[in-house]
CSV table of C-alpha atoms and ligand atoms in Angstrom, one decimal:
chain,number,residue,atom,x,y,z
A,1,MET,CA,5.1,22.4,-5.9
A,2,PRO,CA,3.4,19.1,-6.9
A,3,GLY,CA,3.3,15.8,-5.0
A,4,SER,CA,6.2,13.9,-3.6
A,5,CYS,CA,6.3,10.4,-2.2
A,6,VAL,CA,8.5,8.5,0.3
A,7,ILE,CA,8.8,4.8,-0.6
A,8,GLY,CA,10.7,2.0,1.3
A,9,LEU,CA,12.8,0.1,-1.1
A,10,GLN,CA,13.5,-3.0,1.1
A,11,TRP,CA,11.3,-5.1,3.4
A,12,GLY,CA,10.0,-2.2,5.5
A,13,ASP,CA,11.3,-0.3,8.6
A,14,GLU,CA,13.7,1.7,6.4
A,15,ALA,CA,13.0,4.8,8.7
A,16,LYS,CA,10.3,6.2,6.5
A,17,GLY,CA,8.7,7.9,9.5
A,18,LYS,CA,11.8,9.9,10.3
A,19,LEU,CA,12.2,11.1,6.7
A,20,VAL,CA,8.5,11.9,6.3
A,21,ASP,CA,8.6,14.0,9.5
A,22,LEU,CA,11.5,15.9,8.1
A,23,LEU,CA,10.0,16.5,4.7
A,24,THR,CA,6.7,17.5,6.2
A,25,GLU,CA,8.2,20.9,6.9
A,26,GLN,CA,8.0,21.6,3.1
A,27,HIS,CA,4.5,20.2,2.6
A,28,GLU,CA,0.9,21.2,3.5
A,29,VAL,CA,-0.6,17.7,3.4
A,30,VAL,CA,0.7,14.2,4.3
A,31,VAL,CA,-1.1,11.1,3.1
A,32,ARG,CA,-1.1,7.5,4.1
A,33,TYR,CA,-2.5,5.6,1.2
A,34,GLN,CA,-2.0,1.8,1.7
A,35,GLY,CA,-1.4,-0.7,4.5
A,36,GLY,CA,-2.8,-0.3,8.0
A,37,ALA,CA,-1.7,-0.9,11.5
A,38,ASN,CA,0.9,-3.4,10.3
A,39,ALA,CA,3.0,-0.3,9.9
A,40,GLY,CA,5.1,1.1,12.8
A,41,HIS,CA,6.7,4.4,11.9
A,42,THR,CA,8.9,6.0,14.5
A,43,VAL,CA,9.4,9.8,14.8
A,44,VAL,CA,11.8,11.2,17.4
A,45,VAL,CA,11.2,14.8,18.4
A,46,GLY,CA,13.6,15.9,21.2
A,47,ASP,CA,13.1,13.4,24.1
A,48,GLU,CA,9.8,12.2,22.7
A,49,ILE,CA,9.5,9.0,20.7
A,50,TYR,CA,6.3,8.6,18.7
A,51,LYS,CA,5.3,5.2,17.2
A,52,LEU,CA,2.6,5.7,14.6
A,53,SER,CA,0.7,2.9,12.9
A,54,LEU,CA,-2.2,4.5,11.0
A,55,ILE,CA,-1.8,8.2,11.5
A,56,PRO,CA,0.6,9.9,9.0
A,57,SER,CA,4.0,10.9,10.4
A,58,GLY,CA,3.2,14.5,9.4
A,59,ILE,CA,0.9,14.8,12.5
A,60,LEU,CA,3.7,16.2,14.7
A,61,ARG,CA,4.0,19.4,12.7
A,62,PRO,CA,1.3,21.9,13.5
A,63,GLY,CA,-0.8,23.2,10.6
A,64,VAL,CA,-0.3,20.2,8.4
A,65,LYS,CA,-3.4,18.3,7.2
A,66,CYS,CA,-3.0,14.5,7.6
A,67,VAL,CA,-5.0,12.3,5.3
A,68,ILE,CA,-5.7,8.6,5.6
A,69,ALA,CA,-6.8,7.7,2.1
A,70,GLY,CA,-9.2,5.1,0.8
A,71,GLY,CA,-6.5,2.5,0.1
A,72,VAL,CA,-5.7,2.1,3.9
A,73,VAL,CA,-7.4,-0.6,6.0
A,74,ILE,CA,-8.5,0.8,9.3
A,75,HIS,CA,-8.7,-0.9,12.7
A,76,PRO,CA,-10.9,1.6,14.6
A,77,ALA,CA,-9.7,0.7,18.1
A,78,THR,CA,-6.1,1.2,17.1
A,79,ILE,CA,-6.6,4.6,15.5
A,80,LEU,CA,-8.6,5.8,18.4
A,81,GLU,CA,-5.8,4.7,20.8
A,82,GLU,CA,-3.3,6.5,18.6
A,83,ILE,CA,-5.4,9.7,18.6
A,84,ALA,CA,-5.7,9.4,22.4
A,85,MET,CA,-1.9,8.8,22.8
A,86,LEU,CA,-1.1,11.9,20.7
A,87,ARG,CA,-3.6,14.1,22.5
A,88,ASP,CA,-2.3,13.0,25.9
A,89,ARG,CA,1.2,14.1,24.7
A,90,GLY,CA,-0.1,17.5,23.6
A,91,VAL,CA,-0.3,16.8,19.9
A,92,GLU,CA,-3.3,18.4,18.2
A,93,VAL,CA,-5.6,15.8,16.5
A,94,GLY,CA,-8.8,17.4,15.3
A,95,GLU,CA,-9.6,19.1,12.0
A,96,ASN,CA,-6.1,18.3,10.8
A,97,LEU,CA,-6.9,14.6,10.5
A,98,LEU,CA,-9.1,13.4,7.6
A,99,ILE,CA,-10.0,9.8,7.1
A,100,SER,CA,-11.5,8.4,3.9
A,101,ASP,CA,-15.1,7.1,3.9
A,102,ARG,CA,-13.8,4.7,1.3
A,103,ALA,CA,-11.3,3.0,3.6
A,104,HIS,CA,-12.1,-0.5,4.5
A,105,VAL,CA,-12.6,-1.6,8.1
A,106,ILE,CA,-10.9,-4.4,10.0
A,107,PHE,CA,-13.2,-6.4,12.2
A,108,PRO,CA,-12.5,-9.2,14.8
A,109,TRP,CA,-13.1,-11.9,12.1
A,110,HIS,CA,-10.2,-10.5,10.1
A,111,THR,CA,-7.7,-10.8,13.0
A,112,ALA,CA,-9.0,-14.3,13.8
A,113,GLU,CA,-8.6,-15.3,10.1
A,114,ASP,CA,-5.1,-13.8,10.0
A,115,ARG,CA,-4.1,-15.9,13.0
A,116,VAL,CA,-5.7,-19.2,11.8
A,117,LEU,CA,-4.5,-18.9,8.1
A,118,ASP,CA,-0.9,-17.9,8.9
A,119,GLU,CA,-0.6,-20.8,11.3
A,120,SER,CA,-2.0,-23.3,8.8
A,121,THR,CA,0.3,-22.6,5.8
A,122,ALA,CA,0.6,-26.0,4.2
A,123,ASP,CA,4.1,-26.0,2.7
A,124,GLY,CA,6.3,-25.1,5.5
A,125,GLU,CA,7.4,-21.5,6.2
A,126,ASN,CA,4.7,-19.1,7.5
A,127,ILE,CA,4.4,-15.5,6.2
A,128,GLY,CA,4.7,-14.4,9.8
A,129,THR,CA,2.1,-11.6,9.4
A,130,THR,CA,1.7,-8.9,12.0
A,131,GLN,CA,-1.7,-10.6,12.8
A,132,ARG,CA,-3.5,-7.3,12.4
A,133,GLY,CA,-6.1,-8.7,10.0
A,134,ILE,CA,-4.6,-6.8,7.1
A,135,GLY,CA,-4.6,-9.7,4.5
A,136,PRO,CA,-8.1,-10.9,5.3
A,137,CYS,CA,-9.5,-7.3,5.2
A,138,TYR,CA,-8.0,-6.6,1.7
A,139,ARG,CA,-9.2,-10.0,0.6
A,140,ASP,CA,-12.8,-9.1,1.6
A,141,LYS,CA,-12.4,-5.7,0.0
A,142,VAL,CA,-11.7,-7.4,-3.4
A,143,GLY,CA,-14.3,-10.0,-2.7
A,144,ARG,CA,-16.9,-7.4,-1.9
A,145,ALA,CA,-19.6,-9.6,-0.4
A,146,HIS,CA,-18.2,-9.3,3.2
A,147,ALA,CA,-16.7,-5.9,3.1
A,148,VAL,CA,-17.5,-2.8,5.2
A,149,ARG,CA,-16.1,0.6,4.4
A,150,LEU,CA,-15.9,3.4,6.9
A,151,GLY,CA,-18.7,5.3,5.0
A,152,ASP,CA,-21.0,2.3,5.7
A,153,PHE,CA,-20.8,3.2,9.4
A,154,TYR,CA,-23.1,6.1,8.9
A,155,ARG,CA,-25.9,4.2,7.1
A,156,ASP,CA,-28.8,2.4,8.8
A,157,SER,CA,-27.9,-1.0,7.4
A,158,LEU,CA,-24.7,-1.6,9.4
A,159,ALA,CA,-26.0,-3.9,12.2
A,160,GLY,CA,-27.8,-6.1,9.8
A,161,ARG,CA,-24.8,-6.3,7.5
A,162,ILE,CA,-22.6,-7.3,10.5
A,163,GLU,CA,-25.0,-10.0,11.4
A,164,ARG,CA,-25.0,-11.5,7.9
A,165,ILE,CA,-21.2,-11.4,7.7
A,166,VAL,CA,-20.7,-12.9,11.2
A,167,ALA,CA,-23.0,-15.8,10.3
A,168,ALA,CA,-20.8,-16.7,7.3
A,169,LYS,CA,-17.5,-16.0,9.1
A,170,ASN,CA,-18.4,-18.2,12.1
A,171,GLU,CA,-19.0,-21.1,9.7
A,172,SER,CA,-15.8,-20.6,7.8
A,173,LEU,CA,-13.7,-20.1,10.9
A,174,ALA,CA,-15.1,-23.3,12.5
A,175,ALA,CA,-14.2,-25.2,9.3
A,176,LEU,CA,-10.7,-23.9,9.4
A,177,ARG,CA,-10.3,-24.3,13.2
A,178,PRO,CA,-12.8,-26.7,14.7
A,179,GLY,CA,-13.9,-25.6,18.2
A,180,ILE,CA,-13.0,-22.0,17.7
A,181,GLU,CA,-15.1,-19.6,19.8
A,182,PRO,CA,-17.9,-18.1,17.6
A,183,LEU,CA,-18.1,-14.3,17.2
A,184,ASP,CA,-21.0,-12.4,18.7
A,185,ALA,CA,-22.5,-10.2,16.0
A,186,ALA,CA,-24.6,-8.0,18.4
A,187,ALA,CA,-21.6,-7.3,20.6
A,188,ILE,CA,-19.5,-6.4,17.6
A,189,ALA,CA,-22.2,-4.2,16.2
A,190,ARG,CA,-22.5,-2.3,19.5
A,191,GLU,CA,-18.7,-1.9,19.8
A,192,TYR,CA,-18.3,-0.6,16.2
A,193,ALA,CA,-21.3,1.8,16.6
A,194,GLU,CA,-19.2,3.4,19.4
A,195,TYR,CA,-16.1,3.6,17.2
A,196,ALA,CA,-18.3,5.1,14.4
A,197,ALA,CA,-19.5,7.9,16.7
A,198,GLU,CA,-15.9,8.7,17.9
A,199,LEU,CA,-14.4,8.8,14.4
A,200,GLU,CA,-17.3,10.6,12.7
A,201,ARG,CA,-15.8,14.1,12.8
A,202,HIS,CA,-12.7,12.9,10.8
A,203,VAL,CA,-14.5,10.8,8.2
A,204,VAL,CA,-14.8,12.6,4.8
A,205,ASP,CA,-14.4,12.1,1.1
A,206,THR,CA,-10.6,12.4,1.1
A,207,THR,CA,-10.4,11.8,-2.7
A,208,SER,CA,-12.3,15.0,-3.3
A,209,PHE,CA,-10.1,16.8,-0.9
A,210,LEU,CA,-6.9,15.5,-2.6
A,211,LEU,CA,-8.2,16.3,-6.1
A,212,ASP,CA,-8.6,19.9,-5.0
A,213,CYS,CA,-5.0,19.8,-3.9
A,214,VAL,CA,-4.0,18.5,-7.3
A,215,ASP,CA,-6.0,21.2,-9.1
A,216,ARG,CA,-4.4,23.9,-7.0
A,217,ASP,CA,-0.9,22.3,-7.2
A,218,ARG,CA,-0.5,22.1,-3.4
A,219,PRO,CA,2.6,20.4,-1.9
A,220,VAL,CA,1.4,17.0,-0.9
A,221,LEU,CA,3.6,14.3,0.6
A,222,PHE,CA,2.6,10.6,0.2
A,223,GLU,CA,3.9,8.3,3.0
A,224,GLY,CA,4.4,4.7,1.9
A,225,ALA,CA,4.1,2.0,4.4
A,226,GLN,CA,6.0,-1.3,4.4
A,227,GLY,CA,8.6,-1.7,1.7
A,228,SER,CA,8.6,-2.4,-2.0
A,229,LEU,CA,9.8,-6.0,-1.6
A,230,LEU,CA,6.6,-6.6,0.4
A,231,ASP,CA,4.4,-5.4,-2.5
A,232,VAL,CA,1.6,-7.9,-3.2
A,233,ASP,CA,2.3,-7.8,-7.0
A,234,HIS,CA,6.0,-7.0,-7.3
A,235,GLY,CA,7.5,-8.3,-4.0
A,236,THR,CA,8.7,-11.6,-2.8
A,237,TYR,CA,5.3,-13.2,-3.2
A,238,PRO,CA,3.7,-14.9,-1.2
A,239,PHE,CA,5.9,-13.5,1.6
A,240,VAL,CA,4.5,-10.1,1.1
A,241,THR,CA,1.8,-7.8,2.6
A,242,SER,CA,-1.6,-7.4,0.8
A,243,SER,CA,-1.2,-4.0,-0.7
A,244,ASN,CA,0.9,-2.2,-3.3
A,245,SER,CA,3.6,-1.0,-1.0
A,246,SER,CA,6.0,-0.1,-3.9
A,247,GLY,CA,5.8,3.3,-5.6
A,248,ILE,CA,3.1,2.1,-7.9
A,249,GLY,CA,0.6,2.1,-5.0
A,250,VAL,CA,0.4,5.9,-4.6
A,251,ALA,CA,-2.1,6.8,-7.2
A,252,ALA,CA,-4.5,3.9,-6.6
A,253,GLY,CA,-4.4,4.2,-2.9
A,254,ALA,CA,-4.8,7.9,-2.7
A,255,GLY,CA,-7.0,8.5,-5.7
A,256,VAL,CA,-4.8,11.0,-7.4
A,257,PRO,CA,-3.4,10.9,-11.0
A,258,PRO,CA,0.0,9.2,-11.2
A,259,ARG,CA,1.6,12.2,-12.8
A,260,PHE,CA,0.8,14.5,-9.9
A,261,VAL,CA,3.7,12.7,-8.0
A,262,GLN,CA,6.7,14.2,-9.5
A,263,ARG,CA,9.3,13.5,-6.8
A,264,ALA,CA,9.8,9.9,-5.6
A,265,ILE,CA,12.3,9.4,-2.8
A,266,GLY,CA,13.4,5.9,-2.1
A,267,VAL,CA,14.4,5.1,1.5
A,268,ILE,CA,17.0,2.4,2.3
A,269,LYS,CA,18.8,1.3,5.3
A,270,ALA,CA,22.5,1.1,4.9
A,271,TYR,CA,22.1,-2.7,5.3
A,272,SER,CA,19.0,-5.0,5.1
A,273,THR,CA,16.4,-6.2,7.5
A,274,ARG,CA,13.3,-8.4,7.3
A,275,VAL,CA,10.6,-9.3,9.8
A,276,GLY,CA,8.6,-12.5,9.3
A,277,GLY,CA,9.2,-15.3,6.8
A,278,GLY,CA,10.4,-15.5,3.3
A,279,PRO,CA,13.7,-15.5,1.4
A,280,PHE,CA,16.4,-13.0,2.3
A,281,PRO,CA,19.5,-13.7,0.2
A,282,THR,CA,22.0,-11.5,2.1
A,283,GLU,CA,20.8,-12.5,5.6
A,284,GLN,CA,23.6,-12.9,8.1
A,285,ASP,CA,22.4,-15.5,10.6
A,286,ASN,CA,25.7,-15.1,12.5
A,287,ASP,CA,27.7,-12.6,14.6
A,288,ILE,CA,27.5,-10.0,11.9
A,289,GLY,CA,23.7,-10.2,11.9
A,290,ARG,CA,23.7,-10.1,15.7
A,291,GLN,CA,26.0,-7.0,15.7
A,292,LEU,CA,23.7,-5.2,13.2
A,293,ARG,CA,20.6,-6.1,15.3
A,294,ASP,CA,22.3,-4.9,18.5
A,295,GLN,CA,23.7,-1.7,17.0
A,296,GLY,CA,20.6,-0.9,15.0
A,297,ASN,CA,18.2,-1.9,17.8
A,298,GLU,CA,16.5,-4.1,15.2
A,299,TYR,CA,13.3,-5.2,16.9
A,300,GLY,CA,9.9,-4.8,15.3
A,301,THR,CA,8.1,-1.5,16.1
A,302,VAL,CA,4.7,-3.2,16.0
A,303,THR,CA,5.4,-6.8,17.2
A,304,ARG,CA,8.8,-6.4,18.9
A,305,ARG,CA,10.0,-9.5,17.0
A,306,PRO,CA,13.7,-9.5,16.4
A,307,ARG,CA,14.4,-8.4,12.8
A,308,ARG,CA,16.5,-10.6,10.6
A,309,CYS,CA,19.6,-8.7,9.5
A,310,GLY,CA,22.0,-8.8,6.6
A,311,TRP,CA,24.2,-7.0,4.1
A,312,PHE,CA,22.8,-4.4,1.7
A,313,ASP,CA,21.3,-6.0,-1.4
A,314,ALA,CA,21.8,-3.9,-4.5
A,315,VAL,CA,20.1,-6.4,-6.8
A,316,ALA,CA,16.8,-6.2,-4.9
A,317,THR,CA,17.0,-2.4,-4.3
A,318,ARG,CA,18.0,-1.5,-7.8
A,319,TYR,CA,14.9,-3.5,-8.9
A,320,THR,CA,12.6,-1.7,-6.5
A,321,ALA,CA,14.1,1.7,-7.3
A,322,ARG,CA,13.2,1.1,-11.0
A,323,ILE,CA,9.7,-0.2,-10.2
A,324,GLY,CA,9.0,2.9,-8.1
A,325,GLY,CA,10.4,5.4,-10.6
A,326,ILE,CA,12.7,6.6,-7.8
A,327,ASP,CA,14.4,9.9,-8.4
A,328,GLU,CA,16.7,10.0,-5.4
A,329,VAL,CA,17.6,7.9,-2.4
A,330,ALA,CA,17.8,8.5,1.4
A,331,VAL,CA,20.3,6.3,3.1
A,332,MET,CA,19.3,5.7,6.7
A,333,LEU,CA,21.0,4.2,9.8
A,334,LEU,CA,24.5,4.7,8.4
A,335,ASP,CA,25.8,5.0,12.0
A,336,VAL,CA,24.9,1.4,12.6
A,337,LEU,CA,27.7,0.2,10.4
A,338,SER,CA,30.5,1.8,12.5
A,339,GLY,CA,32.9,-0.7,14.0
A,340,LEU,CA,32.1,-3.7,11.7
A,341,PRO,CA,35.2,-5.5,10.6
A,342,GLU,CA,34.4,-5.0,6.9
A,343,LEU,CA,31.3,-4.2,4.8
A,344,LYS,CA,29.7,-6.1,2.0
A,345,ILE,CA,27.3,-5.2,-0.7
A,346,CYS,CA,25.5,-7.8,-2.8
A,347,THR,CA,25.9,-6.8,-6.5
A,348,ALA,CA,24.6,-10.0,-8.2
A,349,TYR,CA,23.1,-13.4,-7.5
A,350,GLU,CA,24.3,-16.8,-8.6
A,351,ILE,CA,21.3,-19.1,-9.3
A,352,ASP,CA,22.2,-22.6,-10.4
A,353,GLY,CA,25.6,-21.4,-11.5
A,354,ARG,CA,24.3,-18.5,-13.5
A,355,ARG,CA,25.1,-15.0,-12.5
A,356,VAL,CA,22.0,-12.7,-12.6
A,357,THR,CA,21.5,-9.0,-11.8
A,358,ASP,CA,17.7,-9.0,-12.5
A,359,PHE,CA,15.6,-9.7,-9.3
A,360,PRO,CA,14.0,-13.2,-9.7
A,361,SER,CA,10.2,-13.2,-10.1
A,362,HIS,CA,9.7,-16.5,-8.4
A,363,VAL,CA,10.3,-17.1,-4.7
A,364,ASP,CA,11.9,-20.5,-5.4
A,365,ASP,CA,14.6,-18.9,-7.6
A,366,LEU,CA,15.2,-16.3,-4.9
A,367,ARG,CA,15.6,-19.1,-2.3
A,368,ARG,CA,18.4,-20.6,-4.4
A,369,ALA,CA,20.1,-17.2,-5.0
A,370,VAL,CA,23.6,-17.1,-3.7
A,371,PRO,CA,24.7,-13.5,-3.2
A,372,VAL,CA,27.9,-12.3,-4.9
A,373,PHE,CA,29.4,-9.8,-2.5
A,374,GLU,CA,31.8,-6.9,-3.0
A,375,THR,CA,33.8,-6.1,0.1
A,376,LEU,CA,34.3,-2.5,1.1
A,377,GLU,CA,36.4,-0.9,3.8
A,378,SER,CA,34.7,-0.2,7.1
A,379,TRP,CA,35.2,2.6,9.6
A,380,ASP,CA,35.4,2.6,13.4
A,381,GLU,CA,34.5,6.3,14.0
A,382,ASP,CA,31.1,7.1,15.6
A,383,VAL,CA,29.4,9.1,12.8
A,384,SER,CA,26.2,10.0,14.7
A,385,GLY,CA,27.5,13.6,15.2
A,386,ALA,CA,28.1,14.1,11.5
A,387,ARG,CA,26.1,17.0,9.9
A,388,GLU,CA,27.9,17.4,6.6
A,389,LEU,CA,29.3,14.8,4.2
A,390,SER,CA,32.7,16.2,5.0
A,391,ASP,CA,32.3,15.1,8.7
A,392,LEU,CA,32.1,11.5,7.5
A,393,PRO,CA,35.2,9.3,7.3
A,394,PRO,CA,36.4,8.6,3.7
A,395,ALA,CA,35.3,4.9,4.0
A,396,ALA,CA,31.7,6.0,4.8
A,397,CYS,CA,31.7,8.4,1.8
A,398,ALA,CA,33.0,5.7,-0.4
A,399,TYR,CA,30.3,3.3,0.8
A,400,LEU,CA,27.6,5.9,0.0
A,401,ASP,CA,29.1,6.6,-3.3
A,402,ARG,CA,29.0,2.9,-4.2
A,403,LEU,CA,25.3,2.7,-3.2
A,404,SER,CA,24.5,5.6,-5.3
A,405,GLU,CA,26.4,4.1,-8.3
A,406,LEU,CA,24.8,0.7,-7.9
A,407,LEU,CA,21.3,2.2,-7.6
A,408,GLU,CA,22.0,4.7,-10.4
A,409,ARG,CA,20.4,7.4,-8.4
A,410,PRO,CA,21.7,10.3,-6.3
A,411,VAL,CA,21.8,10.1,-2.6
A,412,SER,CA,20.0,13.1,-1.3
A,413,PHE,CA,19.7,12.4,2.5
A,414,VAL,CA,22.0,10.5,4.9
A,415,SER,CA,20.7,9.7,8.3
A,416,VAL,CA,23.1,9.0,11.2
A,417,GLY,CA,20.7,8.7,14.1
A,418,PRO,CA,17.0,8.7,15.0
A,419,GLU,CA,16.8,12.4,15.8
A,420,ARG,CA,15.8,15.2,13.3
A,421,ALA,CA,19.2,16.9,13.5
A,422,GLN,CA,21.0,13.7,12.8
A,423,THR,CA,20.6,14.1,9.1
A,424,ILE,CA,22.9,15.2,6.3
A,425,ILE,CA,21.4,16.8,3.2
A,426,ALA,CA,23.7,15.2,0.7
A,427,ASN,CA,22.6,15.8,-2.8
A,428,PHE,CA,25.6,14.2,-4.6
A,429,PRO,CA,24.6,13.2,-8.1
A,430,ALA,CA,25.2,9.6,-9.1
A,431,ALA,CA,26.6,10.8,-12.4
A,432,ALA,CA,29.4,12.5,-10.6
A,433,SER,CA,30.5,9.3,-8.9
A,434,LEU,CA,30.3,7.1,-12.0
A,435,ALA,CA,33.9,6.7,-13.2
B,1,GDP,P1,9.7,2.9,9.3
B,1,GDP,O1,8.7,1.8,9.6
B,1,GDP,O2,10.2,2.8,8.0
B,1,GDP,O3,9.2,4.2,9.7
B,1,GDP,O4,10.9,2.5,10.3
B,1,GDP,P2,10.8,2.1,11.9
B,1,GDP,O5,10.4,3.2,12.7
B,1,GDP,O6,10.0,0.8,12.0
B,1,GDP,O7,12.3,1.7,12.2
B,1,GDP,C1,13.3,2.6,12.1
B,1,GDP,C2,14.0,2.7,13.4
B,1,GDP,O8,15.3,3.3,13.3
B,1,GDP,C3,13.3,3.6,14.4
B,1,GDP,O9,13.5,3.1,15.7
B,1,GDP,C4,14.0,4.9,14.3
B,1,GDP,O10,13.9,5.7,15.4
B,1,GDP,C5,15.4,4.5,14.0
B,1,GDP,N1,16.2,5.4,13.2
B,1,GDP,C6,15.8,6.2,12.2
B,1,GDP,N2,16.9,6.7,11.6
B,1,GDP,C7,18.0,6.2,12.2
B,1,GDP,C8,19.4,6.4,12.0
B,1,GDP,O11,19.9,7.1,11.1
B,1,GDP,N3,20.2,5.7,12.9
B,1,GDP,C9,19.7,4.9,13.9
B,1,GDP,N4,20.6,4.3,14.6
B,1,GDP,N5,18.4,4.8,14.0
B,1,GDP,C10,17.5,5.4,13.2
B,2,IMO,P1,6.5,-0.5,8.1
B,2,IMO,O1,5.5,0.5,7.5
B,2,IMO,C1,8.2,-4.5,8.2
B,2,IMO,C2,5.6,-7.8,7.1
B,2,IMO,C3,5.2,-8.8,8.2
B,2,IMO,C4,5.1,-10.0,7.3
B,2,IMO,C5,4.5,-9.5,6.0
B,2,IMO,C6,3.0,-9.7,6.0
B,2,IMO,O2,6.7,-0.2,9.6
B,2,IMO,O3,7.8,-0.5,7.3
B,2,IMO,P2,0.9,-8.4,7.1
B,2,IMO,O4,0.6,-8.2,8.6
B,2,IMO,O5,1.2,-7.1,6.4
B,2,IMO,O6,0.0,-9.3,6.4
B,2,IMO,O7,2.4,-9.2,7.1
B,2,IMO,O8,4.8,-8.2,6.0
B,2,IMO,N1,5.3,-6.4,7.4
B,2,IMO,C7,6.2,-5.5,7.7
B,2,IMO,N2,7.6,-5.6,7.9
B,2,IMO,N3,7.7,-3.3,8.3
B,2,IMO,C8,6.3,-3.1,8.1
B,2,IMO,O9,5.7,-1.9,8.1
B,2,IMO,C9,5.6,-4.2,7.8
B,2,IMO,N4,4.3,-4.5,7.6
B,2,IMO,C10,4.1,-5.8,7.3
B,2,IMO,O10,6.2,-8.9,9.1
B,2,IMO,O11,6.3,-10.6,7.0
B,3,MG,MG1,8.3,0.2,10.8
C-alpha cells in the first residue's frame, strides 16, 4: 500500500488530527512535513483529549513510527514539552519518534520578529499570526545566511553561529522597534545546547528513512498542517502561513517522490472557519456565526482566539480540492449544523457584477466577492449518535450529497463528534449523486 495524505481544504482546523488518528490504524508511519507549532491538532481517545502541535497525530497508536520531516520548523522547547506531556500521560515517545536533521530551528529572534512585523503591517489588517516565529524562520531558511538546521546542533560551530546571527538580529530588531530589549547570544546558546542534548536520540536523516519506505512500498500517512487556503503560494496571500499547506507540499516537505502519494483525502468542516485576518467571503458576523461558534466550540487550539465562522464555501474548496489532487473528502463536524434555521452553501461569487466560480488569485478581488448562496433544508435532530448514513436525517444526507456534487468528489468519511467512534465510513460516489 503506497502513501496517503490528509489535507485541510479550508483555513485550517478542519479536524485533520481526528482523521489522521483514525487512519493511522492502517499505516505504519505518520509524517508531519510542513508548518510547525502554529498547528494544533486534537485527538480524543476515550476521556483523554490530546492537543498536538509538532508531534504527528499517529503517536497515540503503539507501534507506529512518527516522523517530523525536513519541511517542518521546530521550536525545541515546544516539542520537548509535548514529549513530556505525552509521557506523563502514559504515551510512549522514544524510538517511535524521528525528527529530521534538515528541519529548521525556531529561535527567540524569530518569535520577536513575528510579533513586531505582524503589529507593524502598513496597510491596515494584520495577518494575525500565531506568533510562533513560523514566518521569520521560513524566511531565514530561504535566505540561508541566518538559518540553523537541527543537524547543526551537533557540530562544533553552533555557539559562534548563534553569536553572529544575534548580532545582526539585535540590529534589525532595534531598527524595527526602537528600544526593544537586545537578545543575549550566550544565554541562547546555552539554552539551545540543552535542547540539543535532549532531542539528540530522535534526530536522524528522515529522508533516507522515508525513501526506504518508498522503496519497500510501506503504508505511510502524510499529515498536513493548516489548510490549503493558507498555502503560501496558492492561498489567500498575504493572509497565509509560510509553507505549502495544500496538497502540493507533501513531496517537497517530506522528501518523497510525488507519485508515491496515491491517495489524497481532503478534510472539510461542514461549514467554514478562519482564525486571524484576511478575506472570508462567507463569514457570518451575526447570530448564525455565533451559533456555529458556540455549537462547534470554535476557539483556536493554539491561541484560544475565537474563530470566525461562516457558511460552507464550495468555490474555495473546489479550488483547493483541485490543487491538491484530492480523491475523496472527509466531512467533519456535521453535528454542529443541527438546529440551525436553514443551511447555506456558497456556489459562486459575484465580483463587480460578474458571476465567477474560479477562486480569485488576488486578495483584493476576494474582498469584493459577494457570495451567491444556495439554501438547503436544515435538521433539528442530534446526529452525534449516528454511525451509518442511514442513521442521518434525510436533510443531512441531502446536504452531504450536495457537498460531494459541488466538489466533484466522493465523501468517504462523515464525522459527527470528536470521538473516534463518532465517525461514519460513507463511501458514496459523487457520480451516483450527480443527476
Ligand atoms: P485540526 O487542526 O484540523 O486537527 O483541527 P482542531 O483540532 O484544531 O479543531 C477541530 C476541533 O473539532 C477539535 O476540538 C476536535 O476535537 C473537534 N472535532 C473533531 N471532529 C468533530 C466532529 O465531528 N464534531 C464536533 N462537534 N467536533 C469535532
Ligand atoms: P492547524 O494545523 C488555523 C493561521 C493564523 C494566521 C495565519 C498565519 O491546526 O489547522 P502563522 O503563525 O502560521 O504565520 O499564521 O495562519 N494559522 C492557522 N489557522 N489552523 C492552523 O493550523 C493554523 N496555522 C496557522 O491564524 O491567520
Ligand atoms: Mg487546529
